[in-house]
Coordinates of C-alpha atoms in Angstrom, one line a residue:
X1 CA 193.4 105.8 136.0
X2 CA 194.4 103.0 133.7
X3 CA 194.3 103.5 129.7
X4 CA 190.9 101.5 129.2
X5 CA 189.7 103.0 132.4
X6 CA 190.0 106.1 131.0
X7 CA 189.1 105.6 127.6
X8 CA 185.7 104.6 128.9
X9 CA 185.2 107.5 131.3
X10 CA 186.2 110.2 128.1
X11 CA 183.6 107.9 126.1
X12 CA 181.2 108.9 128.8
X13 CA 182.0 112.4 128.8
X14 CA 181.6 112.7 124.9
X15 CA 178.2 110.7 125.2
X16 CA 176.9 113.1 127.8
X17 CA 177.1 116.6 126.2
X18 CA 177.3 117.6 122.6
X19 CA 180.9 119.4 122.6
X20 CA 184.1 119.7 124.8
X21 CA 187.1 121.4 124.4
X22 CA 190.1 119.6 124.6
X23 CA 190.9 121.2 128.4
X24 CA 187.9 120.9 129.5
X25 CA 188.1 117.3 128.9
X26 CA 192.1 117.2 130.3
X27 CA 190.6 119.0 133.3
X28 CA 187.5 116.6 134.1
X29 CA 190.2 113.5 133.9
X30 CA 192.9 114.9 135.2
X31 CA 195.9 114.9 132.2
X32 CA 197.3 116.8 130.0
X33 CA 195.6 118.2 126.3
X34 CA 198.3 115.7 124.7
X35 CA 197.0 113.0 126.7
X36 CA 193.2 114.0 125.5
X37 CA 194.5 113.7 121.7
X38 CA 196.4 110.4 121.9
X39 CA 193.2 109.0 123.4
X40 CA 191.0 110.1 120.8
X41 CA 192.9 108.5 118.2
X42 CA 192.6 105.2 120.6
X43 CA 188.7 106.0 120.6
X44 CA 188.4 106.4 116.8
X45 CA 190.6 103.2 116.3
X46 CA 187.7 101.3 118.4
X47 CA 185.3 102.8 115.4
X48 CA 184.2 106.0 117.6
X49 CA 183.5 108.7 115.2
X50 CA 184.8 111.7 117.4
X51 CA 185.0 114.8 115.3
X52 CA 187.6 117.8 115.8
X53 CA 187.1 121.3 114.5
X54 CA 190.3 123.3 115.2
X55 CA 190.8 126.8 115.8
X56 CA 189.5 129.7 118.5
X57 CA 186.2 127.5 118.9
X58 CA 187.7 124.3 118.7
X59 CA 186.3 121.4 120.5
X60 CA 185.2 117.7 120.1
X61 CA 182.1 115.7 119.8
X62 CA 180.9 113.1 119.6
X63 CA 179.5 111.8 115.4
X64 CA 177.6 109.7 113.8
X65 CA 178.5 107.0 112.5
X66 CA 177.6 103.9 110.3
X67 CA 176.4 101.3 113.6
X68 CA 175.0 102.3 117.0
X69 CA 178.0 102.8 119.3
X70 CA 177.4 101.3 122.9
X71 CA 176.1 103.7 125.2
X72 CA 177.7 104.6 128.9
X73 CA 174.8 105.8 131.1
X74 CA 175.1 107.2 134.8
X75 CA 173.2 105.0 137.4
X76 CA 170.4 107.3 137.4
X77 CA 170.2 107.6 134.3
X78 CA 170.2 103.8 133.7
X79 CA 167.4 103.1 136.4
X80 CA 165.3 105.5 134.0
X81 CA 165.7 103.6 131.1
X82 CA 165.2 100.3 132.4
X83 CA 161.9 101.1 134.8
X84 CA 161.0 103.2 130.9
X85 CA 161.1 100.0 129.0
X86 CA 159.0 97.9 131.4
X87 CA 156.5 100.7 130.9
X88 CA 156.1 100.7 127.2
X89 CA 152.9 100.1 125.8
X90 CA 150.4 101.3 122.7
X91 CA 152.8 100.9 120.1
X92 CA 152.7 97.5 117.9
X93 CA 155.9 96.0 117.6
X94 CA 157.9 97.9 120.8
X95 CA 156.6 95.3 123.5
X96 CA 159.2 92.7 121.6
X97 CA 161.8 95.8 121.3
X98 CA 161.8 96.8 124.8
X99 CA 161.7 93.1 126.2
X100 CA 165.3 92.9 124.1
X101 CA 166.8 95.7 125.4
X102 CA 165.6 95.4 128.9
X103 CA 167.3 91.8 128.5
X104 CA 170.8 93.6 128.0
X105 CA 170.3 96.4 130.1
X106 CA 169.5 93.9 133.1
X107 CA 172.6 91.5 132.2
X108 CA 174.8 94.4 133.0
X109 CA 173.3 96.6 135.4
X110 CA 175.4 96.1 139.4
X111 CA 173.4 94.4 141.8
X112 CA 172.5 97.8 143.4
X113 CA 171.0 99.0 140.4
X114 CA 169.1 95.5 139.8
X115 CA 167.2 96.2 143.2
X116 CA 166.5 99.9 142.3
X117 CA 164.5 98.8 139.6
X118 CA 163.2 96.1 141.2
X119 CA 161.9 97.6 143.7
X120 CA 160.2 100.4 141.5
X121 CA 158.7 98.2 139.3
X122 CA 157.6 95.9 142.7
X123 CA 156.0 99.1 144.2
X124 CA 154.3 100.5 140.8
X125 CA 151.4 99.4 139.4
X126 CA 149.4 100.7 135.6
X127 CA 145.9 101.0 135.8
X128 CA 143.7 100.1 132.4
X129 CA 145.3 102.1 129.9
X130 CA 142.1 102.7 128.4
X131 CA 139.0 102.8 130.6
X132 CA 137.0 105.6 128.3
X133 CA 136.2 103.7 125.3
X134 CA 135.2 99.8 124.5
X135 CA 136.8 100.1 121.5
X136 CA 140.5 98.0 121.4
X137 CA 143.6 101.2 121.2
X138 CA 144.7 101.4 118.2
X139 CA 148.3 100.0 117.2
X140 CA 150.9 101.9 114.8
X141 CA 153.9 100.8 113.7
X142 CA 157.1 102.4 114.9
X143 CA 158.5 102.6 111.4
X144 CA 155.8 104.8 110.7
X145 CA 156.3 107.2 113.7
X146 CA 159.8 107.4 112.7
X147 CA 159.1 107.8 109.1
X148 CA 156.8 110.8 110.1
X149 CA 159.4 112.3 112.4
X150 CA 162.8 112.1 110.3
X151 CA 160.2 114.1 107.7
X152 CA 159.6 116.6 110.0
X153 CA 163.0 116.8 111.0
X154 CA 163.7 117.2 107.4
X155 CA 161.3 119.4 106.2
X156 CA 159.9 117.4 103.7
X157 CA 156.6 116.5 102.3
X158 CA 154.9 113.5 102.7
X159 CA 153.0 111.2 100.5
X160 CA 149.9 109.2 102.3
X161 CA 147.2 107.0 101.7
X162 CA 144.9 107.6 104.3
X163 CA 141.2 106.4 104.6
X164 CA 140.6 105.9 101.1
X165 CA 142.2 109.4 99.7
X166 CA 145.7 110.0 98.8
X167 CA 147.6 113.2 100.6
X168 CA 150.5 115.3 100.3
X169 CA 151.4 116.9 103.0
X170 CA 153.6 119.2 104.8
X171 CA 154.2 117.8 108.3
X172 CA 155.0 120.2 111.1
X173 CA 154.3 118.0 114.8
X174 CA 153.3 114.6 116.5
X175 CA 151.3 114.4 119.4
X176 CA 150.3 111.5 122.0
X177 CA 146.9 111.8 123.2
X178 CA 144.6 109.2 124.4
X179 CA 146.9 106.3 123.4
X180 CA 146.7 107.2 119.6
X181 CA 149.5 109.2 117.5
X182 CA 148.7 112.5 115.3
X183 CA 150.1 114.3 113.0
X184 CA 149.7 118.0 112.6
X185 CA 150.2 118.6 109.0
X186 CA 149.2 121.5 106.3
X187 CA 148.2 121.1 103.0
X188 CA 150.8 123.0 100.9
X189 CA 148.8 124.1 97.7
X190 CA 145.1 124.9 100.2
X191 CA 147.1 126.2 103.3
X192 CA 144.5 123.6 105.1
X193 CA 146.0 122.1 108.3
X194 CA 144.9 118.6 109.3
X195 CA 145.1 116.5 112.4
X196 CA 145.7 112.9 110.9
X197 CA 146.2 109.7 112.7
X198 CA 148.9 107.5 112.2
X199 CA 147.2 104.0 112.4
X200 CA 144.9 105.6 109.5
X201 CA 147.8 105.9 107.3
X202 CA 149.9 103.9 104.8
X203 CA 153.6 106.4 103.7
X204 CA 154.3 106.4 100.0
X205 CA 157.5 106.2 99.0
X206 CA 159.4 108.2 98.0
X207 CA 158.0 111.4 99.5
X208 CA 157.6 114.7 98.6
X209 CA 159.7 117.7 98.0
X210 CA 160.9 119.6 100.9
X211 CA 158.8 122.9 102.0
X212 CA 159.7 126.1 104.3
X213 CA 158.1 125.9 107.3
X214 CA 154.9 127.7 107.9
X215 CA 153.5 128.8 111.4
X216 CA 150.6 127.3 112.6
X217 CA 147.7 129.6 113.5
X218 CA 148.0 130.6 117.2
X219 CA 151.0 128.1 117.1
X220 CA 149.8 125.4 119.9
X221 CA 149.8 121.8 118.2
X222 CA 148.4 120.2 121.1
X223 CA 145.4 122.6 121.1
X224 CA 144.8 121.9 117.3
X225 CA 144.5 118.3 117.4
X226 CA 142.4 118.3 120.3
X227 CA 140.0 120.6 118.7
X228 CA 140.2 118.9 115.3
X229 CA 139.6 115.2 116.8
X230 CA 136.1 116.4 117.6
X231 CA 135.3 116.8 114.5
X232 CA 137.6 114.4 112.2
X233 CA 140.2 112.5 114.6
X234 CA 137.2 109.3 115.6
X235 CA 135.8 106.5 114.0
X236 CA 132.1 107.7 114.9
X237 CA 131.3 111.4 114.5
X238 CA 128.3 112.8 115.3
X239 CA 126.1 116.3 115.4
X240 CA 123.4 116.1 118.6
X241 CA 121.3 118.9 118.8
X242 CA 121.0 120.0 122.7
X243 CA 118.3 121.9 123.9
X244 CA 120.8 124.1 126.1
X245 CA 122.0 127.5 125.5
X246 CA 126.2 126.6 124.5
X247 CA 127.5 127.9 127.6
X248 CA 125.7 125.5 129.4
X249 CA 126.8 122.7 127.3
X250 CA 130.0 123.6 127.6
X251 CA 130.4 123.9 131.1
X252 CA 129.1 119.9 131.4
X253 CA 131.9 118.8 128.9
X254 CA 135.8 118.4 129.0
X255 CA 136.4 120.9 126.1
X256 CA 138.8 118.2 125.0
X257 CA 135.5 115.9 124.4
X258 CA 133.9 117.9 121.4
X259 CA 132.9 121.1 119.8
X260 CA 129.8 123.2 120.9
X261 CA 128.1 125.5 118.3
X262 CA 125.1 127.6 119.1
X263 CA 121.6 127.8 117.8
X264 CA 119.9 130.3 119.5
X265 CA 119.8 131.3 123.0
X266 CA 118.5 128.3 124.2
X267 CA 119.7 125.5 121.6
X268 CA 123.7 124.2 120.9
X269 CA 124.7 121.5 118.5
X270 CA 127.4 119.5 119.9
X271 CA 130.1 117.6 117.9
X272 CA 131.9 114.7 119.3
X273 CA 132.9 111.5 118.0
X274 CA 134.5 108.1 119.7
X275 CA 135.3 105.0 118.6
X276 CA 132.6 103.3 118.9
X277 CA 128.6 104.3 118.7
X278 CA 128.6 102.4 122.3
X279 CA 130.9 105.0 123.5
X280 CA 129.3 108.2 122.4
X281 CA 125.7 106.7 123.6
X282 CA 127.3 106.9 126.8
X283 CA 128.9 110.1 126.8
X284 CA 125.9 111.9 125.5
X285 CA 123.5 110.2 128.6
X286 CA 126.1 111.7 131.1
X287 CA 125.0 115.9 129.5
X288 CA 122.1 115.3 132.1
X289 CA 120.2 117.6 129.3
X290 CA 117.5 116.7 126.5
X291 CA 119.1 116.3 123.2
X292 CA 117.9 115.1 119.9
X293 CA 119.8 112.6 117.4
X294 CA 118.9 112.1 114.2
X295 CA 122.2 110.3 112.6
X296 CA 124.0 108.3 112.2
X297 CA 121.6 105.1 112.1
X298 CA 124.0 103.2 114.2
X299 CA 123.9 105.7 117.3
X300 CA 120.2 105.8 117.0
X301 CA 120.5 101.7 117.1
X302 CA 122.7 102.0 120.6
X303 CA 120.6 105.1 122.0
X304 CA 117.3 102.1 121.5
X305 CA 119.2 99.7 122.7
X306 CA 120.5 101.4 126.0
X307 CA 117.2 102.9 126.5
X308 CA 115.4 99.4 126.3
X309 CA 118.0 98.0 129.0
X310 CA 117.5 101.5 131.5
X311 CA 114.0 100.5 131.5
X312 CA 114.1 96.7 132.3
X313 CA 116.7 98.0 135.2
X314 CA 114.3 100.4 136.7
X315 CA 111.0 97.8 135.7
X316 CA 110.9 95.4 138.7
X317 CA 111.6 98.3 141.6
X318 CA 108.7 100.6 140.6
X319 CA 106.0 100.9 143.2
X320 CA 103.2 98.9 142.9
X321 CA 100.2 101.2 141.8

């Protein structure tokens, strides 16, 4: 193996698992320890920051440094990231990203590769991303996600503006769900957790202190937001009184969709929320059960509305009397 040939495959190597000792690396490219060191020195002469820690445990790895080093990827792994980027979508600003770096990636993938992901990307088609709602998906920035996630990384408190009220929170996990971005956060000084979404808030700078961790209660983060977006994760939220015992209502609903309390044994309150009125109008028709709303004004408009245009459809095939 030449100098640069090998250079390239130690680069790999480094890139592909976070340490190695100095045999194991002679061993995978078949020199000696000596050999290993000399081409280090070549590698951090390029402006690779490979760290050494001596001793029993010594080993190298691959640092961080002050500009992205190019990345060697394995022809799987490559396929991956290209088909990835052609696939990225709900985020305002990525489409741009990921046509940039599917430009590179393409000028320097082999032929062979080329066809791979050709012919995945031939053979796969997306549905509508969003075929639940009329209401457009949301867009939020990617500087915001990161922003969010170096914070929890960091453990530090951060400062929002969100719907009209200014926070300080703790934040512990993001979650993807139904094309929108939340935040599972906790409220240091009330020991209230929130599920807030992302294109609903504006960071302050600079941010908060940093915090201990705290567990959530029954610790699943998914769970949490799903149970909280009922309630507070929607544009439109809504209380419908159901004249159906809870099970019942329950068993007719995705428990993802909303929150069922009960009355009595033979009334529920549901809570669910959309996007739009036009949405929850629909939902709501689908319980196949009697229900009652008396807010907000706007759902009461659409329920009219979509009443009114069930009865002109069913008008002209009713049986002459």
């Amino acid at each position: 193996m030449t100098t640069s040939s090998r250079l390239l495959a130690l680069l790999g190597l480094l890139q592909s698992r976070a340490t190695w000792t100095g045999q194991e690396l002679a061993e995978r490219l078949t020199v000696t320890p000596r050999t290993i060191r000399n081409d280090i020195e070549r590698l951090r002469e390029l402006d690779y920051p490979v760290e050494a820690v001596r001793g029993p445990a010594g080993h190298y790895r691959l640092g961080v440094g002050a500009r992205m080093p190019p990345l060697l990827l394995d022809d799987e792994e490559a396929v991956a990231v290209a088909v990835g980027l052609r696939a990225i979508t709900g985020m305002s600003g990525l489409e741009d990203t990921s046509t940039r770096a599917l430009a590179k990636l393409d000028s320097v993938l082999p032929h062979r590769l080329q066809r791979q992901v050709r012919t995945i990307s031939d053979a796969v088609q997306s549905g509508p991303e969003n075929t639940g709602s009329n209401a457009p998906d949301p867009e939020v920035d990617p500087a915001t996600v990161i922003a969010v996630a170096a914070a929890i990384r960091d453990h530090e408190e951060l400062r929002l503006a969100y719907r009209g009220t200014r926070l300080q929170v703790e934040p512990y996990r993001l979650i993807s769900w139904q094309r929108r971005w939340f935040l599972v956060a906790r409220d240091g000084r009330t020991d209230d957790w929130q599920s807030l979404r992302l294109d609903w808030m504006t960071i302050k700078t600079p941010g908060g202190r940093r915090f201990a961790p705290t567990e959530l209660p029954g610790g699943d983060y998914p769970a949490f937001v799903l149970r909280s977006t009922a309630a507070a994760g929607w544009q439109v939220h809504v209380r419908i009184t159901v004249a159906a015992p809870a099970a019942e209502v329950l068993s007719r609903i995705n428990p993802t969709v909303g929150v069922v309390e009960a009355i009595d044994d033979q009334t529920s309150v549901l809570v669910t929320g959309s996007d739009s009125v036009e949405t929850v109008a629909a939902y709501i028709g689908m319980l196949g059960l009697d229900f009652t709303v008396t807010e907000p004004p706007e759902l009461i408009e659409a329920l009219r509305i979509q009443s009114e245009r069930y009865a002109r459809a069913i008008a002209g095939s009713a049986s002459p009397g």
